[in-house]
XYZ file of C-alpha atoms in Angstrom:
462
model
C 0.218 0.262 0.010
C 1.320 3.377 -0.959
C -1.598 4.926 1.352
C 1.142 6.937 3.686
C 2.668 8.362 0.644
C -0.519 9.075 -0.986
C -0.046 13.479 -0.873
C 3.461 13.158 -2.536
C 2.215 10.829 -5.230
C -0.649 12.584 -5.876
C 1.567 15.674 -6.411
C 4.359 14.280 -8.023
C 1.888 12.440 -10.627
C -0.020 16.044 -11.398
C 3.594 17.883 -12.016
C 4.876 15.113 -14.167
C 1.565 15.180 -16.245
C 1.933 18.782 -16.646
C -0.180 22.165 -16.225
C -1.722 21.387 -19.145
C -3.725 18.467 -17.855
C -6.242 17.251 -14.897
C -5.460 14.368 -12.826
C -7.502 12.943 -10.037
C -5.964 10.130 -7.585
C -7.730 8.208 -5.653
C -6.821 5.274 -2.474
C -8.002 1.820 -3.159
C -8.279 -1.527 -1.421
C -6.139 -2.825 -4.461
C -5.370 -1.558 -7.728
C -5.761 -2.619 -11.501
C -3.691 -1.614 -14.700
C -1.304 -3.294 -17.001
C -3.148 -6.409 -17.309
C -3.439 -7.079 -13.841
C -5.420 -6.740 -10.681
C -3.926 -6.523 -7.407
C -6.151 -6.628 -4.126
C -3.633 -8.462 -1.898
C -4.041 -6.508 1.696
C -0.672 -5.101 2.744
C 1.007 -6.298 6.000
C 0.937 -5.015 9.057
C 4.829 -3.790 8.715
C 3.983 -1.389 5.919
C 1.768 0.876 8.106
C 5.221 1.153 10.396
C 7.501 1.478 7.712
C 6.696 2.623 4.192
C 9.996 1.915 3.043
C 10.261 -1.996 3.701
C 11.185 -4.362 6.327
C 13.940 -4.574 9.057
C 16.335 -5.427 5.850
C 14.905 -2.252 4.042
C 13.862 -4.372 1.390
C 10.189 -3.476 0.120
C 7.303 -5.853 0.057
C 6.056 -6.019 -3.770
C 3.003 -7.710 -3.074
C 2.102 -5.045 -0.845
C 3.313 -1.731 -2.945
C 1.220 -1.362 -5.982
C 0.034 2.016 -8.079
C -2.019 1.969 -11.456
C -2.129 5.320 -13.629
C -4.377 5.897 -16.482
C -3.755 8.448 -18.599
C -4.297 9.703 -22.069
C -5.365 12.842 -24.665
C -8.781 13.934 -24.854
C -10.328 14.612 -28.504
C -10.069 18.053 -29.454
C -14.043 17.669 -30.237
C -14.123 17.318 -26.178
C -13.563 18.554 -22.756
C -12.735 16.955 -19.598
C -12.829 19.466 -16.473
C -12.171 18.182 -13.162
C -13.643 19.340 -9.895
C -13.541 18.825 -5.929
C -16.476 18.723 -3.302
C -15.113 19.707 0.222
C -16.031 21.908 2.780
C -19.531 20.723 2.589
C -19.799 22.443 -0.525
C -21.854 21.082 -3.589
C -21.106 20.750 -7.237
C -23.382 22.344 -10.429
C -24.308 20.184 -13.139
C -22.594 20.520 -16.478
C -23.758 22.633 -19.182
C -21.364 21.266 -21.684
C -23.949 18.511 -23.019
C -25.741 18.486 -25.850
C -29.336 18.057 -26.942
C -28.761 14.342 -27.759
C -26.021 13.732 -25.344
C -26.025 14.547 -21.479
C -22.470 15.353 -19.525
C -20.735 12.338 -18.184
C -19.274 12.547 -14.715
C -16.060 10.354 -13.549
C -16.851 10.489 -9.303
C -14.476 9.400 -7.135
C -15.372 10.110 -3.610
C -14.058 9.219 0.345
C -16.687 7.478 2.490
C -17.201 10.213 4.988
C -18.285 12.672 1.670
C -22.062 13.494 1.554
C -22.382 11.424 -1.710
C -25.853 11.233 -1.933
C -26.107 14.991 -1.928
C -23.464 15.319 -4.503
C -25.077 12.959 -7.298
C -28.088 14.824 -6.522
C -26.386 18.307 -7.154
C -24.861 16.680 -10.664
C -28.294 15.213 -12.159
C -29.252 18.657 -11.648
C -32.518 17.245 -9.598
C -33.599 21.073 -8.936
C -34.745 20.893 -12.446
C -37.573 18.634 -11.649
C -37.692 15.185 -11.324
C -39.473 14.273 -14.905
C -37.103 16.798 -16.567
C -33.945 15.457 -15.058
C -35.032 11.783 -15.297
C -35.360 12.765 -19.252
C -31.856 14.588 -19.368
C -30.141 12.590 -16.737
C -26.553 12.193 -16.814
C -24.193 9.081 -16.901
C -22.202 9.101 -13.778
C -19.596 6.336 -12.212
C -17.119 5.992 -10.066
C -16.246 4.399 -6.701
C -15.730 5.153 -2.982
C -11.881 4.917 -1.892
C -10.640 2.603 0.556
C -8.673 4.453 3.245
C -5.658 2.691 4.858
C -6.562 0.415 7.984
C -4.731 -0.411 11.587
C -4.817 -4.169 12.096
C -7.179 -2.304 15.231
C -9.737 -1.804 11.912
C -9.029 2.107 12.218
C -7.953 4.804 9.755
C -4.385 5.408 9.650
C -3.001 8.343 11.450
C -1.695 9.275 7.787
C -3.996 8.042 5.716
C -7.104 10.953 6.203
C -6.592 12.071 2.373
C -7.530 9.458 0.077
C -8.606 11.782 -2.623
C -6.826 14.481 -4.743
C -7.031 16.818 -7.472
C -4.534 18.108 -9.627
C -1.712 17.044 -6.862
C -3.657 18.456 -4.100
C -4.700 16.023 -1.443
C -8.207 17.025 -0.013
C -9.193 16.228 3.792
C -11.796 13.836 5.030
C -15.549 14.434 3.609
C -14.264 15.253 -0.171
C -14.552 14.005 -3.753
C -13.214 14.478 -6.824
C -14.096 14.030 -10.039
C -14.127 14.984 -13.881
C -16.892 16.113 -15.993
C -16.790 15.175 -19.676
C -18.417 17.302 -22.076
C -18.624 17.553 -26.088
C -18.244 14.518 -27.894
C -16.807 12.554 -24.558
C -18.681 10.631 -22.778
C -19.286 7.176 -20.942
C -20.613 3.989 -21.743
C -21.202 2.135 -18.361
C -21.646 -1.246 -17.200
C -22.942 -2.486 -13.937
C -22.579 -5.667 -13.202
C -24.325 -6.664 -9.771
C -23.339 -10.392 -9.664
C -26.407 -12.151 -8.935
C -29.159 -14.137 -10.357
C -33.165 -14.148 -9.426
C -34.509 -16.785 -7.795
C -38.435 -17.479 -8.421
C -40.882 -14.991 -10.398
C -41.092 -11.734 -10.541
C -43.686 -10.035 -8.198
C -45.490 -6.704 -8.229
C -44.893 -4.541 -4.747
C -48.674 -4.061 -3.893
C -48.521 -2.682 0.175
C -45.335 -1.148 1.597
C -44.179 0.706 5.010
C -41.758 2.546 6.734
C -39.836 1.845 9.901
C -38.721 5.722 9.696
C -39.687 7.836 12.416
C -43.163 9.600 11.664
C -47.510 10.066 12.210
C -49.811 8.213 11.182
C -48.699 4.711 12.454
C -51.038 1.713 12.145
C -51.282 -0.821 14.996
C -48.520 -2.947 13.918
C -46.234 0.409 14.421
C -45.614 0.938 10.750
C -46.661 4.012 8.495
C -48.345 2.896 5.290
C -46.618 4.860 2.379
C -46.509 4.781 -1.532
C -42.736 4.523 -0.569
C -41.072 2.621 2.165
C -38.457 0.300 3.508
C -40.702 -2.300 4.268
C -42.690 -4.763 1.727
C -45.793 -5.915 2.982
C -47.520 -7.295 0.334
C -46.138 -8.958 -2.960
C -49.037 -9.240 -5.481
C -51.482 -8.601 -2.849
C -50.163 -11.646 -0.469
C -48.166 -11.245 2.185
C -44.472 -11.076 1.233
C -43.014 -13.480 3.817
C -45.279 -15.996 2.851
C -44.242 -15.583 -0.828
C -40.613 -16.171 0.498
C -41.119 -19.159 1.570
C -42.798 -20.192 -1.118
C -39.851 -19.532 -3.243
C -37.583 -21.167 -0.799
C -39.414 -24.411 -0.863
C -39.510 -24.573 -4.695
C -36.063 -23.523 -5.346
C -33.013 -25.795 -6.174
C -30.892 -26.816 -3.579
C -27.913 -24.959 -4.067
C -30.365 -21.694 -3.805
C -31.910 -22.968 -0.703
C -28.432 -22.778 0.968
C -27.530 -19.077 -0.086
C -31.341 -17.897 0.408
C -31.175 -19.747 4.101
C -27.471 -18.640 4.534
C -27.696 -14.943 5.162
C -26.956 -14.341 1.374
C -30.845 -13.251 0.590
C -31.164 -10.162 -1.665
C -33.783 -8.632 -3.460
C -34.161 -6.837 -7.485
C -35.875 -3.397 -7.759
C -37.066 -2.265 -11.399
C -39.472 0.634 -11.944
C -40.518 -1.805 -14.847
C -44.039 -3.265 -15.172
C -43.570 -6.874 -13.947
C -44.088 -9.653 -16.564
C -45.403 -13.351 -16.460
C -43.009 -16.077 -16.638
C -42.707 -17.585 -20.230
C -45.867 -19.912 -20.634
C -45.913 -20.543 -16.794
C -42.224 -21.621 -16.356
C -39.606 -19.747 -14.260
C -38.520 -18.273 -17.076
C -37.859 -14.205 -16.920
C -37.830 -11.779 -19.395
C -34.387 -10.206 -19.256
C -34.219 -7.645 -16.665
C -31.837 -5.329 -14.414
C -32.659 -4.534 -11.551
C -31.480 -2.641 -8.450
C -29.904 -5.272 -5.767
C -30.563 -4.447 -2.251
C -29.851 -6.486 0.809
C -33.118 -7.820 2.789
C -32.165 -6.781 6.100
C -35.076 -8.106 8.527
C -38.305 -10.174 8.361
C -40.938 -9.264 10.418
C -43.189 -12.114 11.733
C -46.522 -10.288 12.000
C -47.340 -8.822 9.604
C -45.228 -11.140 7.757
C -43.186 -8.565 5.909
C -39.640 -8.314 4.868
C -36.974 -5.097 5.243
C -35.061 -4.159 2.626
C -32.259 -1.760 2.425
C -33.976 0.383 0.014
C -37.090 2.504 -0.163
C -39.853 1.132 -2.476
C -42.486 1.941 -4.548
C -45.517 0.841 -4.891
C -46.308 -0.950 -8.351
C -42.230 -1.841 -8.494
C -41.379 -5.092 -9.998
C -39.521 -7.381 -7.120
C -38.079 -10.373 -7.254
C -35.501 -12.171 -4.584
C -31.910 -12.870 -5.498
C -28.915 -14.815 -4.424
C -24.885 -13.829 -5.280
C -22.543 -16.302 -5.262
C -18.997 -16.414 -7.347
C -20.261 -18.410 -10.223
C -23.032 -16.063 -10.502
C -20.936 -12.616 -10.242
C -18.436 -14.795 -13.225
C -21.632 -15.362 -15.119
C -23.315 -12.049 -14.985
C -20.418 -10.028 -15.583
C -20.121 -11.897 -19.104
C -23.670 -11.407 -19.469
C -23.400 -7.609 -19.210
C -20.210 -7.755 -21.523
C -21.741 -9.598 -24.058
C -25.004 -7.588 -24.064
C -22.571 -4.094 -24.500
C -21.187 -5.712 -27.662
C -24.300 -6.895 -28.985
C -25.765 -3.213 -28.132
C -22.719 -1.473 -29.396
C -22.573 -3.655 -32.697
C -26.129 -2.962 -33.678
C -25.733 1.125 -32.856
C -22.693 1.402 -35.011
C -24.085 3.461 -37.405
C -26.287 5.304 -35.520
C -25.899 8.420 -33.583
C -25.517 6.442 -30.218
C -22.760 4.709 -31.573
C -19.482 5.733 -29.603
C -15.268 4.533 -30.416
C -14.348 3.327 -26.781
C -10.709 5.090 -26.253
C -10.136 3.501 -22.502
C -12.258 2.152 -19.172
C -12.374 2.650 -15.965
C -13.002 -0.643 -13.838
C -14.354 0.079 -10.258
C -14.468 -3.243 -8.268
C -15.664 -3.892 -4.822
C -13.378 -5.090 -2.530
C -14.908 -8.310 -1.583
C -14.385 -9.401 -5.299
C -11.236 -10.237 -7.142
C -8.808 -12.956 -5.816
C -10.868 -13.184 -2.383
C -14.002 -14.204 -4.562
C -12.300 -16.221 -7.326
C -9.453 -17.383 -5.758
C -7.418 -15.806 -8.376
C -7.016 -12.335 -9.762
C -7.769 -11.108 -13.133
C -11.053 -12.906 -13.043
C -13.036 -9.593 -13.954
C -10.776 -7.702 -15.749
C -10.053 -10.602 -18.725
C -13.636 -10.191 -18.953
C -13.693 -6.489 -19.551
C -10.663 -6.720 -21.297
C -12.962 -8.134 -24.198
C -15.174 -4.664 -24.444
C -12.464 -2.607 -24.938
C -9.715 -4.947 -26.917
C -8.336 -3.311 -29.977
C -8.618 -0.086 -28.595
C -5.316 0.808 -27.873
C -5.821 4.295 -29.016
C -3.367 5.674 -31.822
C -2.518 2.081 -33.442
C -4.208 0.424 -36.275
C -1.558 -2.064 -36.227
C -2.126 -5.582 -35.831
C 0.802 -6.583 -33.941
C 0.359 -3.750 -31.212
C 0.770 -6.324 -28.217
C 0.145 -3.753 -25.409
C -2.825 -4.856 -22.666
C -6.050 -2.590 -23.562
C -6.023 0.465 -21.721
C -7.962 -0.400 -18.604
C -7.411 0.609 -14.999
C -8.947 1.196 -11.969
C -9.147 0.056 -8.451
C -10.922 -1.941 -5.382
C -13.777 0.233 -3.966
C -15.584 0.756 -0.639
C -18.278 1.310 -2.835
C -19.454 1.719 -6.380
C -21.555 4.066 -8.103
C -22.999 3.772 -11.403
C -26.299 3.407 -12.831
C -28.430 -0.234 -13.243
C -27.563 -2.464 -16.188
C -26.244 -0.506 -19.338
C -26.061 2.863 -19.974
C -24.738 4.827 -22.995
C -24.233 1.879 -25.776
C -27.884 2.789 -27.530
C -30.800 5.200 -27.367
C -31.276 4.389 -23.564
C -31.176 7.244 -21.156
C -29.395 6.937 -17.444
C -31.405 5.261 -14.940
C -30.221 7.120 -12.540
C -26.902 6.846 -10.072
C -26.533 4.284 -7.345
C -24.343 3.516 -4.477
C -23.927 0.056 -5.043
C -22.331 -2.594 -3.020
C -20.427 -6.484 -4.471
C -20.901 -5.386 -7.893
C -17.996 -4.288 -10.842
C -18.549 -0.803 -12.595
C -17.053 -0.278 -16.255
C -16.883 3.263 -17.489
C -15.775 2.884 -21.191
C -14.177 6.735 -22.336
C -15.820 6.816 -25.801
C -15.944 9.381 -28.178
C -19.091 9.678 -29.769
C -17.812 12.940 -32.697
C -18.948 12.249 -35.935
C -15.459 11.904 -37.510
C -14.815 9.090 -35.408
C -17.625 6.521 -35.758
C -15.696 4.668 -38.451
C -14.356 1.376 -36.755
C -10.709 1.658 -35.734
C -10.016 5.116 -36.010
C -9.115 5.839 -32.395
C -6.464 8.326 -32.711
C -6.650 11.722 -30.572
C -5.056 15.371 -30.529
C -1.862 14.625 -27.627
C -1.888 16.931 -24.906
C 0.999 18.649 -23.757
C 2.730 16.070 -21.166
C 6.195 14.726 -19.773
C 5.110 10.973 -21.218
C 7.147 10.177 -24.327
C 4.794 7.779 -25.844
C 1.617 9.972 -25.882
C 2.001 11.047 -29.753
C 1.809 7.124 -30.209
C -0.505 5.878 -27.920
C -3.180 8.424 -26.644
C -3.957 6.229 -24.016
C -2.437 3.737 -21.733
């Protein structure tokens, strides 16, 4: 871990990139880049002496850093911003009538993230108008270096930086992408549905408020307690789903891995009375409690009457299969819209994975990265040489929380579903050029920026 040296590293990187560059730096629970995921925790000794062990030899497994750099197209703009001391950013005015702005957003665990996202989404415009023109936001929450006691190390208060300036606790940094440059995002939840989908028909809330019934909960149009699904007690339906599940799913449902998927789309019936559901992207949240009377379930989100609901489970093989499916869908969407106004040429990708994934989940490193590289393979900018042997420009980190929409966004004519903080997911933010003169496949060249990196004109991203 380079945590104790974060401020110095961020400053030096910004100086080397040059004054005409914009840089953001984030401390992660591991890093991704150069075709590798490095998520091994640092040894306790690294907190005492960042230079190495008693013999002065650094532990290579605990010292890792990744840098993604590149030049943006001349038809685009990338503007850095920071949020600190309780301030809030304003939504960018650099979008177009056909494409809203995109934001890469990185926050520390103490930042007012929900308020920051609302500000960037322009919720003050009105919910319907903002939703129709909602920007694409993707990123993650930093992972401060912890002591063996589980508290933040004294010299690791700053975990995000903008243009070399490390910021205090409660801060966030980001880059606004406007003009022809934007994001195409993938959020792989790593779950699979169990049982059919239901329609939420009655909800309540455990939050303080008036008008509570005899059961102590307030009846609302939106709440965190699901009373009935398809007009039947929610807990009874969970019991039915569990009884009908296969042995593997039963074990997961009963072992604390019970999750739920929520969607604003209307529920569709299974195909020909089977358990096969139409494809749907769900926002995944934890089932946090059960209420025997009145046979309700408590979830980690506010759910509206009319939402679609489905029980989910999570496992290593499911996480891998889900990411493969999402990448396959993205490639299909890109192919289908390759000649339309929604086409984009990939320049690079930012991968933000939960600290709970990686080697700890799969038993080996690079599982998610290898799948993601398929989406941007051949996008090493500035090179049309088939013999180009560099790794696809994918870099990122392991986060304490992942930021992004639900499902796919930006690959077709779809609009953002809104921005959420996820858990146990992998978020892929593909930096894409949407300018008309880049629609020809393989044309990923960009105007090089002023930089001290010697290879910038040869490879626009790396």
